[in-house]
């Protein structure tokens, strides 16, 4: 196995550095010791409560450029998206 | 070679959570996952609720802590349907721990199951236990910035409780700011302001009654 791609929604309590450290710890000494973890933490999708502008941010409380608060949207999923594996003979 | 998978990393947990949910639904039990920091008053709330609703609503409690059975002992004064789950060093409950603990309850005797999670505002949020709703609990003593600092919990909760409102005159706590942060992060969730110490529990008890479609009075 070369690489694992995981997606995390913004409402999932995932800290990328801690996740990478846990990944390194769990693959050490296994046949997958060289495998990389690609973690894609999605930002919040923000929709302004006043002007309706939409943008993304890591900060769910970020104010709109018009100065008004926005409603944060995002899921709490943690999903394995794909794996890159070596196929014998390929 | 790249293999597309698209599978929940917590698939095993989610599968067991689905089994828990099914077992609870079959018995018509409403289940909530109570999540809050250490000392916000989770166990005190449940003690007061059990005491106030004895004979009116049948509550069972699964209570998670790293160590000791102190919480279960406190709750056992009011119900025999209480199971302590010690997680050792674990910072949250998972669906399998809940499943095993549920097996020690008499589900036929319950209207409501409360899962009091380990005192922690972060990790418990990501784990489905089979609950109907997540309830996030804060207290005035913790400070008004806790919702803003813990967006996942506020965003995922169906109900938010602010406890210890009797302390508002004595500690710096900007209630308007607290309310505004909660509203911004989650405009759908109800926010109930209570004081377990002063037995100001009416909104919470009414909410609980509404969930089981029954009028419950203190």
mmCIF file of C-alpha atoms in Angstrom:
data_model
loop_
_atom_site.group_PDB
_atom_site.id
_atom_site.type_symbol
_atom_site.label_atom_id
_atom_site.label_comp_id
_atom_site.label_asym_id
_atom_site.label_seq_id
_atom_site.Cartn_x
_atom_site.Cartn_y
_atom_site.Cartn_z
ATOM 1 C CA UNK A 1 0.000 0.000 0.000
ATOM 2 C CA UNK A 2 1.376 3.405 -1.022
ATOM 3 C CA UNK A 3 -1.243 5.875 -0.021
ATOM 4 C CA UNK A 4 -4.573 6.233 1.738
ATOM 5 C CA UNK A 5 -6.842 9.216 1.104
ATOM 6 C CA UNK A 6 -9.250 10.200 3.878
ATOM 7 C CA UNK A 7 -11.772 13.026 3.902
ATOM 8 C CA UNK A 8 -12.972 14.676 7.118
ATOM 9 C CA UNK A 9 -15.993 16.975 7.345
ATOM 10 C CA UNK A 10 -15.462 20.211 9.292
ATOM 11 C CA UNK A 11 -17.761 19.102 12.132
ATOM 12 C CA UNK A 12 -15.612 16.015 12.724
ATOM 13 C CA UNK A 13 -13.131 16.694 15.525
ATOM 14 C CA UNK A 14 -10.037 15.886 13.486
ATOM 15 C CA UNK A 15 -6.684 17.515 14.135
ATOM 16 C CA UNK A 16 -4.516 16.833 11.058
ATOM 17 C CA UNK A 17 -1.165 16.802 12.864
ATOM 18 C CA UNK A 18 -2.423 14.421 15.553
ATOM 19 C CA UNK A 19 -3.989 12.206 12.878
ATOM 20 C CA UNK A 20 -0.701 12.045 10.946
ATOM 21 C CA UNK A 21 1.161 11.166 14.138
ATOM 22 C CA UNK A 22 -1.336 8.406 14.917
ATOM 23 C CA UNK A 23 -1.006 7.129 11.343
ATOM 24 C CA UNK A 24 2.796 6.986 11.607
ATOM 25 C CA UNK A 25 2.542 5.182 14.938
ATOM 26 C CA UNK A 26 0.100 2.597 13.653
ATOM 27 C CA UNK A 27 1.966 1.708 10.437
ATOM 28 C CA UNK A 28 5.476 1.572 11.969
ATOM 29 C CA UNK A 29 6.867 -1.967 11.831
ATOM 30 C CA UNK A 30 4.094 -3.195 9.530
ATOM 31 C CA UNK A 31 4.292 -4.040 5.801
ATOM 32 C CA UNK A 32 2.644 -0.619 5.223
ATOM 33 C CA UNK A 33 5.371 1.383 6.956
ATOM 34 C CA UNK A 34 5.966 3.487 3.814
ATOM 35 C CA UNK A 35 2.316 4.265 3.184
ATOM 36 C CA UNK A 36 1.230 7.900 3.197
ATOM 37 C CA UNK A 37 -1.937 9.286 4.664
ATOM 38 C CA UNK A 38 -3.487 12.105 2.666
ATOM 39 C CA UNK A 39 -5.990 13.832 4.877
ATOM 40 C CA UNK A 40 -8.445 16.241 3.292
ATOM 41 C CA UNK A 41 -10.140 18.275 5.994
ATOM 42 C CA UNK A 42 -13.008 20.154 4.404
ATOM 43 C CA UNK A 43 -13.537 23.783 5.402
ATOM 44 C CA UNK A 44 -16.879 25.103 6.625
ATOM 45 C CA UNK A 45 -19.210 26.469 3.948
ATOM 46 C CA UNK A 46 -20.448 29.826 5.166
ATOM 47 C CA UNK A 47 -23.604 31.570 3.994
ATOM 48 C CA UNK A 48 -24.117 35.159 5.068
ATOM 49 C CA UNK A 49 -27.345 35.641 7.029
ATOM 50 C CA UNK A 50 -27.728 39.126 5.564
ATOM 51 C CA UNK A 51 -26.449 39.351 1.969
ATOM 52 C CA UNK A 52 -26.411 35.616 1.172
ATOM 53 C CA UNK A 53 -22.772 35.547 0.069
ATOM 54 C CA UNK A 54 -21.205 32.060 0.177
ATOM 55 C CA UNK A 55 -17.572 31.238 0.895
ATOM 56 C CA UNK A 56 -15.459 28.659 2.709
ATOM 57 C CA UNK A 57 -13.336 29.067 5.816
ATOM 58 C CA UNK A 58 -11.758 27.027 8.590
ATOM 59 C CA UNK A 59 -13.362 29.431 11.070
ATOM 60 C CA UNK A 60 -17.111 28.774 11.427
ATOM 61 C CA UNK A 61 -17.607 32.112 13.188
ATOM 62 C CA UNK A 62 -15.939 34.218 10.479
ATOM 63 C CA UNK A 63 -18.018 37.285 9.665
ATOM 64 C CA UNK A 64 -19.058 38.148 6.125
ATOM 65 C CA UNK A 65 -17.289 41.021 4.370
ATOM 66 C CA UNK A 66 -20.549 42.953 4.910
ATOM 67 C CA UNK A 67 -19.957 42.612 8.660
ATOM 68 C CA UNK A 68 -22.828 40.225 9.407
ATOM 69 C CA UNK A 69 -22.567 36.671 10.813
ATOM 70 C CA UNK A 70 -22.896 33.656 8.549
ATOM 71 C CA UNK A 71 -24.470 30.237 8.948
ATOM 72 C CA UNK A 72 -21.826 27.485 8.863
ATOM 73 C CA UNK A 73 -22.654 24.309 6.949
ATOM 74 C CA UNK A 74 -20.642 21.116 7.050
ATOM 75 C CA UNK A 75 -20.828 17.436 7.915
ATOM 76 C CA UNK A 76 -19.148 15.269 10.549
ATOM 77 C CA UNK A 77 -18.236 12.405 8.208
ATOM 78 C CA UNK A 78 -14.856 10.698 8.200
ATOM 79 C CA UNK A 79 -14.539 8.844 4.913
ATOM 80 C CA UNK A 80 -11.933 6.608 3.329
ATOM 81 C CA UNK A 81 -11.900 7.826 -0.285
ATOM 82 C CA UNK A 82 -9.242 5.711 -1.967
ATOM 83 C CA UNK A 83 -6.136 3.608 -1.565
ATOM 84 C CA UNK A 84 -3.104 3.323 -3.833
ATOM 85 C CA UNK A 85 -1.744 -0.187 -3.799
ATOM 86 C CA UNK A 86 1.059 -2.042 -5.555
ATOM 87 C CA UNK A 87 -0.273 -4.877 -7.670
ATOM 88 C CA UNK A 88 2.192 -7.789 -8.020
ATOM 89 C CA UNK A 89 3.401 -8.095 -11.640
ATOM 90 C CA UNK A 90 2.350 -4.599 -12.627
ATOM 91 C CA UNK B 1 -3.034 1.112 -8.794
ATOM 92 C CA UNK B 2 -5.609 3.432 -7.279
ATOM 93 C CA UNK B 3 -8.636 1.813 -5.664
ATOM 94 C CA UNK B 4 -11.725 3.945 -5.026
ATOM 95 C CA UNK B 5 -13.284 2.975 -1.726
ATOM 96 C CA UNK B 6 -15.575 5.642 -0.214
ATOM 97 C CA UNK B 7 -16.317 3.985 3.087
ATOM 98 C CA UNK B 8 -16.749 5.468 6.519
ATOM 99 C CA UNK B 9 -13.566 5.146 8.539
ATOM 100 C CA UNK B 10 -15.795 4.548 11.549
ATOM 101 C CA UNK B 11 -17.829 1.937 9.663
ATOM 102 C CA UNK B 12 -17.633 -0.693 12.411
ATOM 103 C CA UNK B 13 -18.667 1.853 15.032
ATOM 104 C CA UNK B 14 -21.502 3.060 12.807
ATOM 105 C CA UNK B 15 -22.746 -0.493 12.228
ATOM 106 C CA UNK B 16 -22.876 -1.201 15.960
ATOM 107 C CA UNK B 17 -24.532 2.185 16.538
ATOM 108 C CA UNK B 18 -27.225 1.163 14.041
ATOM 109 C CA UNK B 19 -27.813 -2.039 16.036
ATOM 110 C CA UNK B 20 -28.104 0.005 19.240
ATOM 111 C CA UNK B 21 -30.564 2.351 17.546
ATOM 112 C CA UNK B 22 -32.653 -0.588 16.364
ATOM 113 C CA UNK B 23 -32.739 -2.188 19.835
ATOM 114 C CA UNK B 24 -33.850 1.115 21.369
ATOM 115 C CA UNK B 25 -36.479 1.804 18.684
ATOM 116 C CA UNK B 26 -37.992 -1.648 19.185
ATOM 117 C CA UNK B 27 -38.545 -0.807 22.842
ATOM 118 C CA UNK B 28 -39.776 2.690 22.027
ATOM 119 C CA UNK B 29 -36.939 4.279 24.008
ATOM 120 C CA UNK B 30 -35.802 7.844 23.339
ATOM 121 C CA UNK B 31 -32.021 8.041 23.646
ATOM 122 C CA UNK B 32 -29.806 11.074 24.089
ATOM 123 C CA UNK B 33 -26.036 11.423 24.186
ATOM 124 C CA UNK B 34 -25.173 14.038 26.823
ATOM 125 C CA UNK B 35 -21.869 15.735 26.025
ATOM 126 C CA UNK B 36 -20.192 18.394 28.166
ATOM 127 C CA UNK B 37 -16.913 19.284 29.846
ATOM 128 C CA UNK B 38 -15.887 17.965 33.263
ATOM 129 C CA UNK B 39 -17.777 19.781 35.988
ATOM 130 C CA UNK B 40 -20.482 21.390 33.846
ATOM 131 C CA UNK B 41 -23.105 19.489 35.848
ATOM 132 C CA UNK B 42 -24.010 16.461 33.713
ATOM 133 C CA UNK B 43 -24.343 14.006 36.589
ATOM 134 C CA UNK B 44 -25.949 16.621 38.846
ATOM 135 C CA UNK B 45 -28.524 17.306 36.118
ATOM 136 C CA UNK B 46 -29.317 13.612 35.833
ATOM 137 C CA UNK B 47 -29.560 13.197 39.614
ATOM 138 C CA UNK B 48 -32.003 16.106 39.806
ATOM 139 C CA UNK B 49 -33.946 14.811 36.806
ATOM 140 C CA UNK B 50 -34.229 11.291 38.204
ATOM 141 C CA UNK B 51 -35.344 12.680 41.539
ATOM 142 C CA UNK B 52 -37.893 15.057 40.001
ATOM 143 C CA UNK B 53 -39.336 12.558 37.536
ATOM 144 C CA UNK B 54 -39.426 9.471 39.726
ATOM 145 C CA UNK B 55 -42.700 7.687 38.993
ATOM 146 C CA UNK B 56 -43.399 9.988 35.992
ATOM 147 C CA UNK B 57 -40.812 9.002 33.413
ATOM 148 C CA UNK B 58 -38.617 5.922 33.471
ATOM 149 C CA UNK B 59 -35.008 6.916 32.872
ATOM 150 C CA UNK B 60 -31.968 4.713 32.502
ATOM 151 C CA UNK B 61 -28.421 6.012 32.448
ATOM 152 C CA UNK B 62 -25.156 4.759 30.991
ATOM 153 C CA UNK B 63 -22.392 6.865 32.450
ATOM 154 C CA UNK B 64 -18.880 7.049 31.029
ATOM 155 C CA UNK B 65 -15.787 8.032 33.005
ATOM 156 C CA UNK B 66 -12.126 7.174 32.811
ATOM 157 C CA UNK B 67 -12.197 5.762 36.326
ATOM 158 C CA UNK B 68 -14.305 5.224 39.468
ATOM 159 C CA UNK B 69 -17.955 4.282 39.863
ATOM 160 C CA UNK B 70 -18.733 7.503 41.731
ATOM 161 C CA UNK B 71 -21.193 8.828 39.174
ATOM 162 C CA UNK B 72 -23.071 5.539 38.969
ATOM 163 C CA UNK B 73 -23.269 5.427 42.767
ATOM 164 C CA UNK B 74 -24.742 8.937 42.824
ATOM 165 C CA UNK B 75 -27.332 7.986 40.189
ATOM 166 C CA UNK B 76 -28.095 4.567 41.702
ATOM 167 C CA UNK B 77 -29.802 6.315 44.608
ATOM 168 C CA UNK B 78 -32.612 7.177 42.176
ATOM 169 C CA UNK B 79 -32.736 4.248 39.739
ATOM 170 C CA UNK B 80 -31.486 0.680 39.461
ATOM 171 C CA UNK B 81 -31.188 1.165 35.689
ATOM 172 C CA UNK B 82 -27.697 2.664 35.695
ATOM 173 C CA UNK B 83 -24.454 1.217 34.344
ATOM 174 C CA UNK B 84 -21.003 2.738 34.756
ATOM 175 C CA UNK B 85 -18.653 2.426 31.790
ATOM 176 C CA UNK B 86 -14.990 2.922 32.673
ATOM 177 C CA UNK B 87 -12.981 3.824 29.597
ATOM 178 C CA UNK B 88 -9.543 3.536 31.227
ATOM 179 C CA UNK B 89 -7.741 6.248 29.300
ATOM 180 C CA UNK B 90 -10.340 6.689 26.572
ATOM 181 C CA UNK B 91 -11.649 10.230 26.086
ATOM 182 C CA UNK B 92 -15.038 9.245 24.617
ATOM 183 C CA UNK B 93 -17.543 6.389 24.434
ATOM 184 C CA UNK B 94 -17.922 4.257 21.331
ATOM 185 C CA UNK B 95 -20.923 2.284 20.094
ATOM 186 C CA UNK B 96 -19.541 -1.073 21.222
ATOM 187 C CA UNK B 97 -19.041 0.066 24.820
ATOM 188 C CA UNK B 98 -22.615 1.322 24.792
ATOM 189 C CA UNK B 99 -23.882 -1.951 23.305
ATOM 190 C CA UNK B 100 -22.250 -4.006 26.045
ATOM 191 C CA UNK B 101 -23.535 -1.699 28.774
ATOM 192 C CA UNK B 102 -27.054 -1.697 27.266
ATOM 193 C CA UNK B 103 -27.123 -5.476 27.703
ATOM 194 C CA UNK B 104 -26.979 -4.901 31.467
ATOM 195 C CA UNK B 105 -30.123 -2.749 31.459
ATOM 196 C CA UNK B 106 -33.714 -3.939 31.432
ATOM 197 C CA UNK B 107 -34.782 -1.989 28.336
ATOM 198 C CA UNK B 108 -38.421 -2.993 28.776
ATOM 199 C CA UNK B 109 -38.453 -0.823 31.906
ATOM 200 C CA UNK B 110 -37.302 2.389 30.185
ATOM 201 C CA UNK B 111 -38.855 5.381 28.397
ATOM 202 C CA UNK B 112 -35.599 7.302 28.075
ATOM 203 C CA UNK B 113 -31.962 6.274 27.962
ATOM 204 C CA UNK B 114 -29.379 8.936 28.724
ATOM 205 C CA UNK B 115 -25.795 8.214 27.767
ATOM 206 C CA UNK B 116 -23.653 10.523 29.857
ATOM 207 C CA UNK B 117 -20.476 10.713 27.824
ATOM 208 C CA UNK B 118 -16.969 11.174 29.227
ATOM 209 C CA UNK B 119 -16.423 14.804 30.317
ATOM 210 C CA UNK B 120 -15.030 16.213 27.077
ATOM 211 C CA UNK B 121 -16.298 18.752 24.546
ATOM 212 C CA UNK B 122 -14.340 17.396 21.590
ATOM 213 C CA UNK B 123 -13.875 13.664 20.946
ATOM 214 C CA UNK B 124 -17.365 12.370 21.842
ATOM 215 C CA UNK B 125 -18.882 14.408 19.015
ATOM 216 C CA UNK B 126 -17.461 12.187 16.262
ATOM 217 C CA UNK B 127 -18.855 8.875 17.510
ATOM 218 C CA UNK B 128 -22.385 7.726 16.761
ATOM 219 C CA UNK B 129 -23.639 5.665 19.710
ATOM 220 C CA UNK B 130 -27.144 4.945 18.417
ATOM 221 C CA UNK B 131 -28.704 7.993 20.098
ATOM 222 C CA UNK B 132 -31.659 9.954 18.739
ATOM 223 C CA UNK B 133 -30.058 13.295 19.579
ATOM 224 C CA UNK B 134 -26.858 14.778 20.891
ATOM 225 C CA UNK B 135 -27.222 17.248 23.737
ATOM 226 C CA UNK B 136 -24.361 19.683 24.341
ATOM 227 C CA UNK B 137 -23.996 21.037 27.872
ATOM 228 C CA UNK B 138 -22.085 24.109 29.025
ATOM 229 C CA UNK B 139 -22.041 26.004 32.308
ATOM 230 C CA UNK B 140 -21.625 29.635 33.275
ATOM 231 C CA UNK B 141 -18.524 28.795 35.337
ATOM 232 C CA UNK B 142 -16.683 27.603 32.206
ATOM 233 C CA UNK B 143 -16.903 30.992 30.487
ATOM 234 C CA UNK B 144 -18.941 32.388 27.599
ATOM 235 C CA UNK B 145 -16.404 31.428 24.921
ATOM 236 C CA UNK B 146 -16.917 27.654 25.075
ATOM 237 C CA UNK B 147 -19.372 27.336 22.146
ATOM 238 C CA UNK B 148 -17.101 29.420 19.901
ATOM 239 C CA UNK B 149 -14.134 27.249 20.875
ATOM 240 C CA UNK B 150 -16.013 23.991 20.241
ATOM 241 C CA UNK B 151 -17.920 24.428 16.958
ATOM 242 C CA UNK B 152 -18.335 20.703 16.121
ATOM 243 C CA UNK B 153 -20.339 20.008 19.295
ATOM 244 C CA UNK B 154 -22.566 23.066 18.909
ATOM 245 C CA UNK B 155 -23.099 22.344 15.225
ATOM 246 C CA UNK B 156 -24.034 18.682 15.752
ATOM 247 C CA UNK B 157 -26.223 19.060 18.868
ATOM 248 C CA UNK B 158 -30.018 19.143 18.711
ATOM 249 C CA UNK B 159 -30.266 20.713 22.154
ATOM 250 C CA UNK B 160 -27.826 22.925 24.053
ATOM 251 C CA UNK B 161 -27.979 23.442 27.800
ATOM 252 C CA UNK B 162 -26.423 26.287 29.740
ATOM 253 C CA UNK B 163 -26.217 25.303 33.400
ATOM 254 C CA UNK B 164 -25.368 27.285 36.558
ATOM 255 C CA UNK B 165 -27.237 30.421 35.474
ATOM 256 C CA UNK B 166 -27.584 31.221 39.193
ATOM 257 C CA UNK B 167 -23.874 32.192 39.019
ATOM 258 C CA UNK B 168 -24.425 34.901 36.386
ATOM 259 C CA UNK B 169 -24.341 37.780 38.928
ATOM 260 C CA UNK B 170 -21.021 36.593 40.341
ATOM 261 C CA UNK B 171 -18.803 35.695 37.378
ATOM 262 C CA UNK B 172 -17.830 37.504 34.174
ATOM 263 C CA UNK B 173 -20.050 35.853 31.576
ATOM 264 C CA UNK B 174 -21.521 37.655 28.570
ATOM 265 C CA UNK B 175 -24.839 35.876 28.085
ATOM 266 C CA UNK B 176 -25.679 37.799 24.895
ATOM 267 C CA UNK B 177 -22.360 36.791 23.351
ATOM 268 C CA UNK B 178 -22.863 33.157 24.388
ATOM 269 C CA UNK B 179 -26.346 33.116 22.858
ATOM 270 C CA UNK B 180 -25.167 34.815 19.658
ATOM 271 C CA UNK B 181 -22.306 32.323 19.145
ATOM 272 C CA UNK B 182 -24.661 29.383 19.678
ATOM 273 C CA UNK B 183 -27.208 30.862 17.253
ATOM 274 C CA UNK B 184 -24.557 31.503 14.606
ATOM 275 C CA UNK B 185 -23.128 27.994 14.813
ATOM 276 C CA UNK B 186 -26.506 26.286 14.987
ATOM 277 C CA UNK B 187 -29.706 28.167 14.297
ATOM 278 C CA UNK B 188 -31.833 25.017 14.624
ATOM 279 C CA UNK B 189 -30.886 23.754 18.082
ATOM 280 C CA UNK B 190 -32.857 24.799 21.128
ATOM 281 C CA UNK B 191 -30.889 26.549 23.860
ATOM 282 C CA UNK B 192 -32.180 26.065 27.399
ATOM 283 C CA UNK B 193 -30.803 28.018 30.346
ATOM 284 C CA UNK B 194 -31.042 26.135 33.635
ATOM 285 C CA UNK B 195 -29.720 25.898 37.158
ATOM 286 C CA UNK B 196 -29.481 22.397 38.550
ATOM 287 C CA UNK B 197 -28.359 23.750 41.924
ATOM 288 C CA UNK B 198 -31.430 25.985 42.248
ATOM 289 C CA UNK B 199 -33.646 23.270 40.733
ATOM 290 C CA UNK B 200 -34.587 25.522 37.811
ATOM 291 C CA UNK B 201 -35.186 22.618 35.463
ATOM 292 C CA UNK B 202 -38.606 23.307 33.947
ATOM 293 C CA UNK B 203 -37.474 23.949 30.336
ATOM 294 C CA UNK B 204 -35.360 20.801 30.335
ATOM 295 C CA UNK B 205 -38.094 18.601 31.802
ATOM 296 C CA UNK B 206 -40.654 19.985 29.337
ATOM 297 C CA UNK B 207 -38.256 19.319 26.457
ATOM 298 C CA UNK B 208 -37.707 15.748 27.682
ATOM 299 C CA UNK B 209 -41.464 15.201 27.920
ATOM 300 C CA UNK B 210 -41.929 16.528 24.371
ATOM 301 C CA UNK B 211 -39.399 14.018 23.056
ATOM 302 C CA UNK B 212 -41.406 11.098 24.433
ATOM 303 C CA UNK B 213 -44.684 12.842 23.505
ATOM 304 C CA UNK B 214 -45.845 13.013 27.041
ATOM 305 C CA UNK B 215 -46.656 15.860 29.374
ATOM 306 C CA UNK B 216 -44.280 15.722 32.295
ATOM 307 C CA UNK B 217 -44.572 18.135 35.177
ATOM 308 C CA UNK B 218 -42.203 18.746 38.018
#
